[in-house]
Coordinates of C-alpha atoms and ligand atoms in Angstrom, one line a residue:
M1 CA 13.6 -33.3 4.4
N2 CA 16.4 -30.8 4.1
S3 CA 17.4 -28.6 7.0
A4 CA 15.4 -25.7 5.6
Q5 CA 12.2 -27.6 6.4
K6 CA 13.3 -28.2 10.0
L7 CA 13.0 -25.6 12.7
I8 CA 16.3 -24.1 13.7
F9 CA 15.9 -25.9 17.1
E10 CA 16.0 -29.2 15.3
I11 CA 19.3 -28.7 13.6
G12 CA 22.8 -28.4 15.1
Q13 CA 24.2 -30.1 18.3
P14 CA 24.5 -29.1 21.9
G15 CA 27.5 -26.9 22.5
R16 CA 27.7 -25.8 18.8
I17 CA 28.0 -22.0 18.5
A18 CA 28.0 -19.5 15.6
T19 CA 30.2 -16.9 17.1
D20 CA 33.6 -16.8 18.7
L21 CA 33.4 -14.2 21.5
P22 CA 36.4 -13.3 23.8
Q23 CA 36.2 -14.4 27.4
S24 CA 34.1 -11.9 29.5
D25 CA 36.3 -9.8 31.7
V26 CA 33.5 -9.0 34.1
G27 CA 33.5 -12.4 35.7
E28 CA 30.5 -14.5 36.5
Q29 CA 30.4 -13.6 40.1
L30 CA 30.5 -9.9 39.6
A31 CA 27.9 -10.2 36.8
S32 CA 25.5 -12.1 39.1
A33 CA 26.0 -9.6 41.8
L34 CA 25.1 -6.8 39.5
I35 CA 21.9 -8.3 38.2
P36 CA 19.0 -8.5 40.7
A37 CA 18.3 -12.0 41.8
E38 CA 14.7 -12.0 40.5
L39 CA 16.0 -11.2 37.0
Q40 CA 18.5 -14.0 36.9
R41 CA 17.8 -17.3 35.1
S42 CA 17.6 -20.4 37.1
E43 CA 18.4 -22.5 34.0
P44 CA 20.1 -21.6 30.7
A45 CA 17.9 -20.1 28.0
S46 CA 16.6 -22.6 25.5
L47 CA 18.4 -21.3 22.4
P48 CA 19.2 -23.1 19.2
E49 CA 22.8 -24.4 19.1
V50 CA 24.1 -24.1 15.5
S51 CA 27.3 -23.3 13.6
Q52 CA 27.4 -20.1 11.6
L53 CA 27.1 -22.0 8.4
E54 CA 24.0 -23.9 9.6
L55 CA 22.6 -20.6 10.7
I56 CA 23.2 -18.9 7.3
R57 CA 21.8 -21.9 5.3
H58 CA 18.8 -22.0 7.5
Y59 CA 17.8 -18.4 7.1
T60 CA 18.8 -18.2 3.4
A61 CA 16.6 -21.2 2.7
L62 CA 13.7 -19.6 4.6
S63 CA 14.2 -16.3 2.7
M64 CA 14.0 -18.3 -0.6
R65 CA 10.6 -19.6 0.5
N66 CA 9.3 -16.0 0.6
F67 CA 7.4 -14.8 -2.4
G68 CA 8.0 -11.2 -3.4
V69 CA 7.8 -9.1 -6.5
D70 CA 11.5 -9.9 -7.2
T71 CA 10.7 -13.6 -7.4
G72 CA 7.4 -13.7 -9.2
F73 CA 4.2 -12.1 -10.6
Y74 CA 2.3 -10.4 -7.8
P75 CA -1.0 -9.1 -9.2
L76 CA -2.5 -8.0 -5.8
G77 CA -5.2 -5.5 -6.7
S78 CA -5.4 -2.1 -5.0
C79 CA -1.7 -2.6 -3.8
T80 CA 0.3 -1.7 -7.0
M81 CA 3.0 -4.3 -6.5
K82 CA 5.2 -2.9 -9.2
Y83 CA 8.9 -3.6 -9.5
N84 CA 11.1 -1.4 -7.2
P85 CA 14.2 -0.4 -9.3
K86 CA 17.4 -1.3 -7.4
V87 CA 18.9 2.1 -8.2
N88 CA 16.4 3.6 -5.6
E89 CA 17.9 1.3 -3.0
D90 CA 21.4 2.5 -3.8
I91 CA 20.5 6.1 -3.7
C92 CA 18.6 6.0 -0.4
R93 CA 21.7 4.4 1.1
Y94 CA 24.1 7.2 0.1
Q95 CA 26.0 8.2 3.1
G96 CA 24.9 11.8 2.9
L97 CA 21.3 10.7 3.0
A98 CA 21.3 7.6 5.2
D99 CA 23.7 8.9 7.9
I100 CA 22.3 12.3 8.6
H101 CA 20.3 12.8 11.8
P102 CA 17.0 14.6 12.0
L103 CA 18.2 16.8 14.9
Q104 CA 21.1 18.1 12.9
D105 CA 21.3 21.8 12.3
E106 CA 19.4 22.9 9.2
A107 CA 22.5 24.4 7.7
S108 CA 24.2 21.0 7.6
V109 CA 21.3 19.2 5.9
Q110 CA 20.5 21.6 3.1
G111 CA 20.8 18.9 0.5
A112 CA 18.2 16.7 2.2
L113 CA 15.9 19.6 2.7
E114 CA 16.2 20.5 -1.0
L115 CA 15.4 17.0 -1.9
L116 CA 12.2 17.1 0.2
Y117 CA 11.3 20.6 -1.1
N118 CA 11.7 19.4 -4.7
M119 CA 9.7 16.3 -4.0
E120 CA 6.8 18.4 -2.7
Q121 CA 6.9 20.4 -6.0
Y122 CA 6.9 17.2 -8.0
L123 CA 3.9 15.8 -6.2
A124 CA 2.1 19.1 -6.4
E125 CA 2.6 19.1 -10.1
I126 CA 1.6 15.5 -10.6
S127 CA -1.6 16.0 -8.5
G128 CA -2.5 19.5 -9.6
M129 CA -2.3 20.7 -6.0
D130 CA -0.7 23.9 -4.6
K131 CA 1.1 22.6 -1.5
V132 CA 2.3 19.2 -0.2
S133 CA 3.2 17.8 3.2
L134 CA 5.5 14.8 3.2
Q135 CA 4.9 13.9 6.9
P136 CA 2.2 11.2 6.8
V137 CA 3.7 7.7 6.7
A138 CA 0.9 5.7 5.1
G139 CA -2.1 6.1 2.9
A140 CA -4.4 5.8 5.9
H141 CA -2.3 8.3 7.8
G142 CA -2.6 10.7 4.9
E143 CA -6.3 10.3 5.0
L144 CA -6.4 11.1 8.7
T145 CA -4.1 14.1 8.2
G146 CA -6.2 15.3 5.2
L147 CA -9.4 15.0 7.2
K148 CA -7.8 16.9 10.1
V149 CA -6.9 19.7 7.6
I150 CA -10.4 19.7 6.3
R151 CA -11.9 19.9 9.8
A152 CA -9.5 22.7 10.8
Y153 CA -10.5 24.6 7.7
H154 CA -14.3 24.3 8.5
R155 CA -13.7 25.2 12.1
H156 CA -11.7 28.2 11.1
N157 CA -14.6 29.4 9.0
N158 CA -16.9 28.8 12.0
E159 CA -18.7 26.0 10.3
N160 CA -19.9 22.9 12.1
R161 CA -19.4 20.3 9.4
T162 CA -19.0 16.8 10.8
K163 CA -20.2 14.4 8.0
V164 CA -18.0 12.6 5.6
I165 CA -19.6 11.0 2.6
V166 CA -18.1 7.8 1.4
P167 CA -19.3 5.5 -1.5
D168 CA -20.0 1.9 -0.6
S169 CA -17.1 0.9 -2.9
A170 CA -14.5 2.7 -0.8
H171 CA -11.5 1.1 0.8
G172 CA -12.0 0.4 4.5
T173 CA -9.5 2.9 5.5
N174 CA -11.7 5.8 4.3
P175 CA -14.5 5.4 6.8
A176 CA -12.0 4.3 9.4
S177 CA -10.0 7.5 9.0
A178 CA -13.1 9.6 9.2
A179 CA -14.2 7.8 12.4
V180 CA -10.7 8.2 14.0
C181 CA -11.0 11.9 13.1
G182 CA -14.2 12.1 15.0
M183 CA -16.4 12.6 12.0
E184 CA -19.7 10.9 11.1
I185 CA -19.8 8.6 8.0
V186 CA -22.5 8.8 5.5
E187 CA -22.4 5.9 3.0
I188 CA -23.8 6.2 -0.5
K189 CA -24.6 3.3 -2.8
S190 CA -23.0 2.9 -6.1
N191 CA -24.8 2.4 -9.4
E192 CA -24.9 -1.0 -11.1
D193 CA -21.9 0.1 -13.3
G194 CA -19.9 1.0 -10.3
S195 CA -20.1 4.8 -10.6
V196 CA -21.3 7.2 -7.9
N197 CA -25.0 7.5 -7.7
I198 CA -25.6 11.2 -8.3
E199 CA -29.1 11.2 -6.8
A200 CA -27.9 9.5 -3.7
L201 CA -25.1 12.1 -3.5
K202 CA -27.5 15.0 -3.8
Q203 CA -29.6 13.5 -1.0
A204 CA -26.6 13.1 1.2
V205 CA -25.0 16.5 0.9
G206 CA -26.0 19.4 3.2
P207 CA -24.9 22.1 5.6
D208 CA -23.2 19.5 7.8
T209 CA -21.1 17.9 4.9
A210 CA -17.4 18.2 5.7
A211 CA -16.1 16.2 2.7
L212 CA -16.7 13.5 0.1
M213 CA -13.9 10.9 0.0
L214 CA -13.5 9.4 -3.4
T215 CA -11.0 7.1 -5.2
N216 CA -10.7 7.7 -8.9
P217 CA -10.2 5.3 -10.6
S218 CA -12.4 3.7 -8.0
T219 CA -11.7 0.5 -6.1
L220 CA -13.5 -1.2 -8.9
G221 CA -10.8 -0.2 -11.3
L222 CA -13.2 2.2 -13.1
F223 CA -12.8 5.8 -13.9
E224 CA -15.5 8.0 -12.5
T225 CA -16.6 10.0 -15.5
N226 CA -19.1 12.2 -13.7
I227 CA -16.3 13.6 -11.5
E228 CA -16.9 17.3 -12.5
E229 CA -20.6 17.1 -11.6
I230 CA -19.8 15.3 -8.4
A231 CA -17.3 18.0 -7.4
Q232 CA -19.8 20.7 -8.2
I233 CA -22.5 19.1 -6.0
V234 CA -20.2 18.8 -3.1
H235 CA -18.7 22.3 -3.4
Q236 CA -22.1 23.9 -3.8
A237 CA -23.1 22.4 -0.5
G238 CA -19.9 23.9 1.1
G239 CA -18.1 20.6 1.4
L240 CA -14.6 19.7 0.2
L241 CA -13.4 16.8 -2.0
Y242 CA -10.8 14.3 -0.7
Y243 CA -9.0 12.2 -3.3
D244 CA -7.8 8.8 -2.2
G245 CA -4.7 8.5 -4.4
A246 CA -4.0 4.8 -3.9
N247 CA -5.0 4.3 -7.5
A248 CA -2.9 7.1 -8.9
N249 CA -0.9 4.5 -10.9
A250 CA -3.6 4.7 -13.6
I251 CA -3.5 8.5 -14.1
M252 CA 0.0 9.9 -13.7
G253 CA 0.7 12.5 -16.4
I254 CA -2.8 11.9 -17.9
V255 CA -5.2 13.6 -15.6
R256 CA -4.8 15.5 -12.3
P257 CA -7.0 15.2 -9.2
G258 CA -6.6 19.0 -8.7
D259 CA -8.1 19.6 -12.2
M260 CA -11.0 17.2 -11.5
G261 CA -12.0 19.4 -8.6
F262 CA -10.4 17.7 -5.6
D263 CA -9.2 19.8 -2.7
V264 CA -7.0 17.3 -0.8
I265 CA -5.2 14.2 -2.1
H266 CA -3.0 11.6 -0.5
F267 CA -0.4 9.6 -2.5
N268 CA 0.9 6.2 -1.5
L269 CA 4.5 6.5 -2.4
H270 CA 4.9 2.8 -1.5
K271 CA 2.4 2.0 -4.2
T272 CA 2.5 4.4 -7.1
F273 CA 6.1 5.6 -6.7
S274 CA 7.7 2.3 -6.5
T275 CA 9.1 1.8 -3.0
P276 CA 9.0 -1.6 -1.4
H277 CA 5.9 -2.5 0.6
G278 CA 4.1 -5.5 2.0
G279 CA 4.6 -6.9 5.4
G280 CA 3.5 -3.6 6.9
G281 CA 5.9 -0.8 6.0
P282 CA 7.5 1.5 6.2
G283 CA 5.4 3.6 3.9
S284 CA 4.8 7.2 3.0
G285 CA 1.5 8.9 2.4
P286 CA 2.1 12.6 1.5
I287 CA -0.9 14.9 1.2
G288 CA -1.4 17.7 -1.2
V289 CA -3.9 20.5 -0.9
K290 CA -5.4 23.5 -2.7
A291 CA -4.2 26.9 -1.7
V292 CA -7.1 27.6 0.6
L293 CA -6.0 24.7 2.8
R294 CA -2.2 25.3 2.8
D295 CA -2.1 27.1 6.2
F296 CA -3.7 24.1 7.9
L297 CA -1.1 21.5 6.7
P298 CA 1.1 19.8 9.3
S299 CA 4.1 21.7 10.5
P300 CA 7.0 22.3 10.1
Q301 CA 6.8 23.2 6.4
I302 CA 9.9 23.5 4.3
E303 CA 10.4 27.0 3.0
F304 CA 13.0 28.3 0.6
D305 CA 14.1 31.9 0.6
G306 CA 16.0 31.7 -2.6
R307 CA 19.2 30.9 -0.7
L308 CA 18.5 28.5 2.2
Y309 CA 15.9 25.8 3.0
K310 CA 14.3 26.2 6.4
L311 CA 11.9 24.3 8.5
D312 CA 9.1 26.7 9.5
D313 CA 6.7 25.8 12.4
T314 CA 5.4 29.3 13.1
N315 CA 2.1 28.9 11.3
P316 CA -0.6 29.3 13.9
L317 CA -3.3 27.6 11.9
S318 CA -1.4 24.4 11.3
I319 CA -2.8 21.1 12.7
G320 CA 0.7 20.5 14.1
K321 CA 2.9 17.5 13.7
V322 CA 1.5 14.2 12.6
H323 CA 4.8 12.3 12.7
A324 CA 8.3 12.6 14.2
F325 CA 10.7 14.8 12.2
W326 CA 10.3 14.6 8.4
G327 CA 8.2 11.6 7.8
N328 CA 9.7 8.3 6.5
F329 CA 12.7 10.0 4.8
G330 CA 14.2 6.8 3.3
V331 CA 10.9 6.0 1.5
I332 CA 10.6 9.6 0.2
V333 CA 14.2 9.3 -1.2
R334 CA 13.3 6.1 -3.0
A335 CA 10.2 7.7 -4.5
Y336 CA 12.2 10.8 -5.4
A337 CA 14.8 8.7 -7.3
Y338 CA 12.0 6.9 -9.1
I339 CA 10.4 10.2 -10.2
R340 CA 13.7 11.5 -11.4
T341 CA 14.7 8.4 -13.3
M342 CA 11.2 8.1 -15.0
G343 CA 10.7 11.8 -15.8
P344 CA 7.3 13.2 -16.8
A345 CA 7.1 11.2 -20.0
G346 CA 8.1 8.0 -18.2
L347 CA 5.5 8.4 -15.5
R348 CA 2.8 9.0 -18.1
Q349 CA 4.0 6.0 -20.0
S350 CA 3.9 3.8 -17.0
S351 CA 0.3 4.7 -16.3
I352 CA -0.6 4.0 -20.0
D353 CA 1.2 0.6 -19.8
A354 CA -0.5 -0.3 -16.4
V355 CA -3.9 0.4 -18.0
L356 CA -3.0 -1.6 -21.1
N357 CA -1.8 -4.6 -19.1
A358 CA -5.0 -4.7 -16.9
N359 CA -7.2 -4.5 -20.0
Y360 CA -5.2 -7.2 -21.7
C361 CA -5.9 -9.5 -18.7
L362 CA -9.5 -8.5 -18.6
A363 CA -10.0 -9.2 -22.3
A364 CA -8.2 -12.5 -22.1
L365 CA -10.1 -13.8 -19.1
K366 CA -13.7 -12.5 -19.5
Q367 CA -14.8 -15.6 -21.3
D368 CA -13.6 -17.9 -18.6
Y369 CA -14.6 -15.8 -15.6
D370 CA -17.5 -13.5 -15.1
A371 CA -16.7 -9.8 -15.6
P372 CA -19.2 -7.7 -13.6
F373 CA -18.5 -4.4 -15.4
E374 CA -18.9 -3.8 -19.2
Q375 CA -16.5 -0.9 -19.7
Y376 CA -12.7 -0.8 -20.1
C377 CA -10.9 -1.0 -16.8
M378 CA -8.1 1.3 -15.6
H379 CA -5.0 -0.2 -14.0
E380 CA -6.8 -3.1 -12.4
C381 CA -9.7 -5.3 -13.3
V382 CA -12.4 -7.1 -11.3
L383 CA -13.5 -10.6 -12.2
T384 CA -15.7 -13.0 -10.2
S385 CA -16.0 -16.7 -9.8
K386 CA -19.7 -16.7 -10.4
K387 CA -19.3 -19.2 -13.3
Q388 CA -17.2 -21.5 -11.1
K389 CA -19.6 -21.4 -8.2
Q390 CA -21.9 -23.9 -10.0
Y391 CA -19.2 -26.5 -9.7
G392 CA -18.7 -25.7 -6.0
V393 CA -15.5 -23.8 -6.6
R394 CA -15.1 -20.4 -4.9
T395 CA -12.8 -17.4 -5.2
L396 CA -10.6 -18.6 -2.3
D397 CA -10.1 -22.0 -4.0
I398 CA -9.0 -20.3 -7.2
A399 CA -6.5 -18.1 -5.3
K400 CA -5.1 -21.1 -3.6
R401 CA -4.8 -23.0 -6.8
L402 CA -2.8 -20.2 -8.3
L403 CA -0.1 -20.9 -5.7
D404 CA 0.4 -24.3 -7.3
Y405 CA 1.1 -22.6 -10.6
G406 CA 3.7 -20.2 -9.0
Y407 CA 1.6 -17.0 -8.9
H408 CA 0.8 -14.8 -6.0
P409 CA -3.0 -14.6 -6.0
P410 CA -4.8 -11.4 -6.9
T411 CA -6.8 -9.6 -4.2
I412 CA -9.9 -11.6 -3.3
Y413 CA -13.3 -10.7 -1.8
F414 CA -12.5 -7.0 -2.4
P415 CA -14.1 -4.7 -3.4
L416 CA -16.8 -5.7 -0.9
I417 CA -19.7 -4.8 -3.2
V418 CA -18.7 -7.4 -5.8
E419 CA -19.6 -11.0 -4.8
E420 CA -16.7 -13.5 -5.0
A421 CA -14.4 -10.8 -6.4
L422 CA -11.0 -11.4 -7.8
M423 CA -9.1 -8.1 -8.3
I424 CA -6.2 -8.3 -10.7
E425 CA -3.6 -5.5 -10.9
P426 CA -0.7 -6.5 -13.1
T427 CA 1.1 -3.2 -13.1
E428 CA 3.1 -1.7 -16.0
T429 CA 6.4 -3.5 -15.1
E430 CA 5.2 -7.0 -16.3
S431 CA 6.0 -8.2 -19.7
K432 CA 3.4 -9.7 -22.2
E433 CA 5.0 -13.2 -21.6
T434 CA 4.4 -12.9 -17.9
L435 CA 0.8 -11.9 -18.4
D436 CA 0.3 -14.7 -20.9
G437 CA 1.7 -17.2 -18.4
F438 CA -0.7 -15.9 -15.7
I439 CA -3.6 -15.9 -18.1
A440 CA -2.9 -19.5 -19.1
A441 CA -2.8 -20.6 -15.5
M442 CA -6.2 -18.8 -14.8
K443 CA -7.7 -20.4 -17.9
K444 CA -6.4 -23.8 -16.8
I445 CA -8.0 -23.3 -13.3
A446 CA -11.3 -22.3 -14.9
H447 CA -11.1 -25.6 -16.9
E448 CA -10.2 -27.6 -13.8
A449 CA -13.1 -26.1 -11.9
E450 CA -15.4 -27.7 -14.5
T451 CA -13.7 -31.0 -15.0
D452 CA -11.9 -31.7 -11.7
P453 CA -13.3 -29.3 -9.1
D454 CA -11.8 -31.2 -6.2
I455 CA -8.2 -30.4 -7.3
V456 CA -9.1 -26.7 -7.1
R457 CA -11.1 -27.0 -3.9
H458 CA -8.3 -28.7 -2.0
A459 CA -5.4 -26.6 -3.4
P460 CA -2.6 -25.8 -2.8
H461 CA -0.9 -29.1 -3.3
S462 CA 2.7 -28.0 -4.0
T463 CA 3.3 -25.6 -1.1
V464 CA 5.1 -26.3 2.2
V465 CA 1.8 -26.2 4.0
G466 CA -1.6 -27.0 2.5
R467 CA -4.9 -25.3 3.2
L468 CA -4.8 -23.8 6.6
D469 CA -7.6 -22.8 8.9
E470 CA -6.8 -19.2 8.4
T471 CA -8.4 -17.9 11.6
T472 CA -6.5 -20.4 13.8
A473 CA -3.3 -19.9 11.8
A474 CA -3.6 -16.1 12.5
R475 CA -4.6 -16.4 16.1
K476 CA -2.6 -19.4 17.2
P477 CA 0.3 -19.6 14.8
N478 CA 2.3 -22.8 15.3
V479 CA 5.8 -21.7 14.5
K480 CA 7.4 -22.5 17.8
W481 CA 9.7 -25.3 18.8
A482 CA 7.3 -27.9 20.3
K483 CA 8.7 -30.9 22.1
Ligands
PLP1 C1 -3.8 0.9 0.1 C2 -5.0 1.7 0.1 C3 -5.3 2.6 1.1 C4 -4.5 2.7 2.4 O1 -3.1 2.9 2.2 P1 -2.0 2.4 3.2 O2 -0.8 3.0 2.7 O3 -2.1 0.9 3.2 O4 -2.4 2.9 4.6 C5 -6.4 3.4 1.0 N1 -7.2 3.4 -0.1 C6 -7.0 2.5 -1.1 C7 -8.0 2.5 -2.3 C8 -5.9 1.6 -1.0 O5 -5.7 0.7 -2.0

């Protein structure tokens, strides 16, 4: 066992120390006089006692256990785990961007405001919307902000519209955001082929419809071809269309939600526009809206008078602020750098390649695994372990077995409406060789499921810890120093 596998408390020796601090000039007596008695320790804190080198080796070894997109293939469906070019990291650390303060005078941060202003224009152009707000800091936050804008619009028109229609294939954040916004959720069933059931939609719309929330391509990785008819049905009933842009990686430069009839969109900059994510943030979920909704966007909005950029918060119809200052500025800068380095043709090409890569995986694996949908997929594909079930092997087992072969598993058990789902999103940044390696591992696992199901059922075998009771591991994680 090397030291990396020990807890930091188990290495080092009493009295060993990683820093060399000067003697305190406060004096122990004065210090204890200054700190109230009830806040003073009766015995020394139980801290690890290690040298600096032991400390560095310990954490470096731990960091090498981490699995990230920089270390291996990460086909986590619905998450767009594409490579984040390192130039984005350099640019967002430029002193002039990283060291400014949000309370600085506008005149002293014209460059940053210009960057934000331009970013709004880029996202408006990519989405086919008229005005963008960069304030929301996650996809789900964008959903909530977008729904607040929709609610403010209906109220402004003296309409009492409280219902949000959501297909049963939707990401969980859609109904959750609607609920947080105080709206009622109406769920509609999908067709066998994963598309929106038009009859069910017609039944669901009415004078109380505030909006339909839709992801296109859907969470099944399929393009909703009836989108124009769907938009017409919702608009005729007086409702608006909300576009969940988490899957925008399939459509950049090819089609625009604004042209499909959507009124509000959120982007996940941390997915589509290549900023690091995983582990919970930070993210960025800008929203774009059609002209009729622009006055309701969060304030302040960045205005340009031909000479100076200004933050304007005088709009009386605005829903107000949804985040401190300008949103997650560093994330926006990374996404800006990505858009500028890719250019329009590059963005379009990345969507084309993402769709190609997903279809390559689908075509290669649909003999070995069950493919629930007939048509071509978009940037991600759904398979199931229906065929493996007869040998007692389930989707979770396949995901765990992939760890033995060095791959991060795809998304599993989502979308919820597909039983034993495996959702593979390779992204455009992966090479054919990487995809072939993954496909070979998946084929091998399919073969093992038939011939040696136990090896799959008890996987992983090569990782630091084996199969955990995931509920207990989440609720009572055992990472502490235990005597
Ligand atoms: C990721 C995702 C969201 C939520 O976005 P966050 O940035 O994680 O809040 C919403 N819808 C879909 C389809 C997603 O994949």
